[in-house]
Each structure stands twice: as C-alpha cells, then as structure tokens.
Coordinates of C-alpha atoms in Angstrom, one line a residue:
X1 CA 0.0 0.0 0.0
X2 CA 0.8 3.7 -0.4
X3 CA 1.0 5.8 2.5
X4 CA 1.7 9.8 3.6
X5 CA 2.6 11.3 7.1
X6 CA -0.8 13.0 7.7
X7 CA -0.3 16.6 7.9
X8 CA 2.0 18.4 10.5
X9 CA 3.4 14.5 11.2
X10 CA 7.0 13.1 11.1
X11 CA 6.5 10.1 10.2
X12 CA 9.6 7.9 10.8
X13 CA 10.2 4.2 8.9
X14 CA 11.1 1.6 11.8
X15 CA 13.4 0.0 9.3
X16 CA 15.4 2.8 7.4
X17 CA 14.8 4.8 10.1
X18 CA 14.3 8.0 7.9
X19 CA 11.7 10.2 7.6
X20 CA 8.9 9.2 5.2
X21 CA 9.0 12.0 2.9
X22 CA 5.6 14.0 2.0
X23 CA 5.1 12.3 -1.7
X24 CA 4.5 9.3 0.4
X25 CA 6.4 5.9 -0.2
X26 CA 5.1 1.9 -0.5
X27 CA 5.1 -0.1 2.1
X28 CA 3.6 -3.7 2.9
X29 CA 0.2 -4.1 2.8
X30 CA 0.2 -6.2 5.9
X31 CA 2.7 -4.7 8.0
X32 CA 1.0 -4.4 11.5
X33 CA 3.2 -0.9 12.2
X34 CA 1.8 0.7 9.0
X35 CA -1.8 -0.4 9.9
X36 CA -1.7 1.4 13.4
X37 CA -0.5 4.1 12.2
X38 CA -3.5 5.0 9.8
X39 CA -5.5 3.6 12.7
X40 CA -4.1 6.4 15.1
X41 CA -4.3 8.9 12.2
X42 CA -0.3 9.2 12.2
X43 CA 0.0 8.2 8.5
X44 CA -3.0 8.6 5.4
X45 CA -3.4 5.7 2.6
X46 CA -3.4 7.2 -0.6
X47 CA -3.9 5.2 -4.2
X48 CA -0.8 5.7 -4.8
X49 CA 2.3 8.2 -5.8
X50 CA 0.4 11.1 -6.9
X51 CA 2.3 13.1 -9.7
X52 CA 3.5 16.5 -9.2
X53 CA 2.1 19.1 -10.4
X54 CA 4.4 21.6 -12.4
X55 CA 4.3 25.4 -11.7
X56 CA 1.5 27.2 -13.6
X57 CA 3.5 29.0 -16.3
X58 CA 2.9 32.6 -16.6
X59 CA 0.6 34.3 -19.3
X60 CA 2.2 37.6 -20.9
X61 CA -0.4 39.9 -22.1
X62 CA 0.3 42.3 -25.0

C-alpha cells in the first residue's frame, strides 16, 4: 500500500529509520506498524504516488 505522514506528522520508517517524505512511499500491505499508524491517524493511505504538479506557467499579455 501507499502511505503519507498525515499533515503536520514526522513520520519515521522503523526500518530505514528515515523520515517518510511527503510524496508518500510503498510499504507492505500487511505490516502491522503501518496499519496502526493510519488507525491512530499518524499516517493517510493514498492510491498511490500522486504526480507532481508543475508550476503554472505565466501568461504575458500584449
């Protein structure tokens, strides 16, 4: 599964021991840590990496 830190968490992996950056990252979908952290709100599952979105470019006007 795909998780985030939910917002205003650092969320730390218990086996890199890093922080899991805001883009999210894929962990197991079975792994008991991961589940109790969405369960305590610590960590949101998302569908998956979500693309970013590039700066709105600038429109000149004449």
């Amino acid at each position: 599964m795909f998780i985030k830190p939910a917002p205003g968490i650092m969320l730390r992996d218990p086996e890199t021991r890093q922080f899991v950056p805001e883009t999210g990252q894929e962990v197991g979908d079975f792994d008991l840590y991961w589940i109790r952290r969405i369960n305590d709100g610590d960590a949101i599952k998302v569908s998956g990496p979500q693309p970013e979105t590039p700066p709105a470019k600038a429109v000149k006007s004449a």
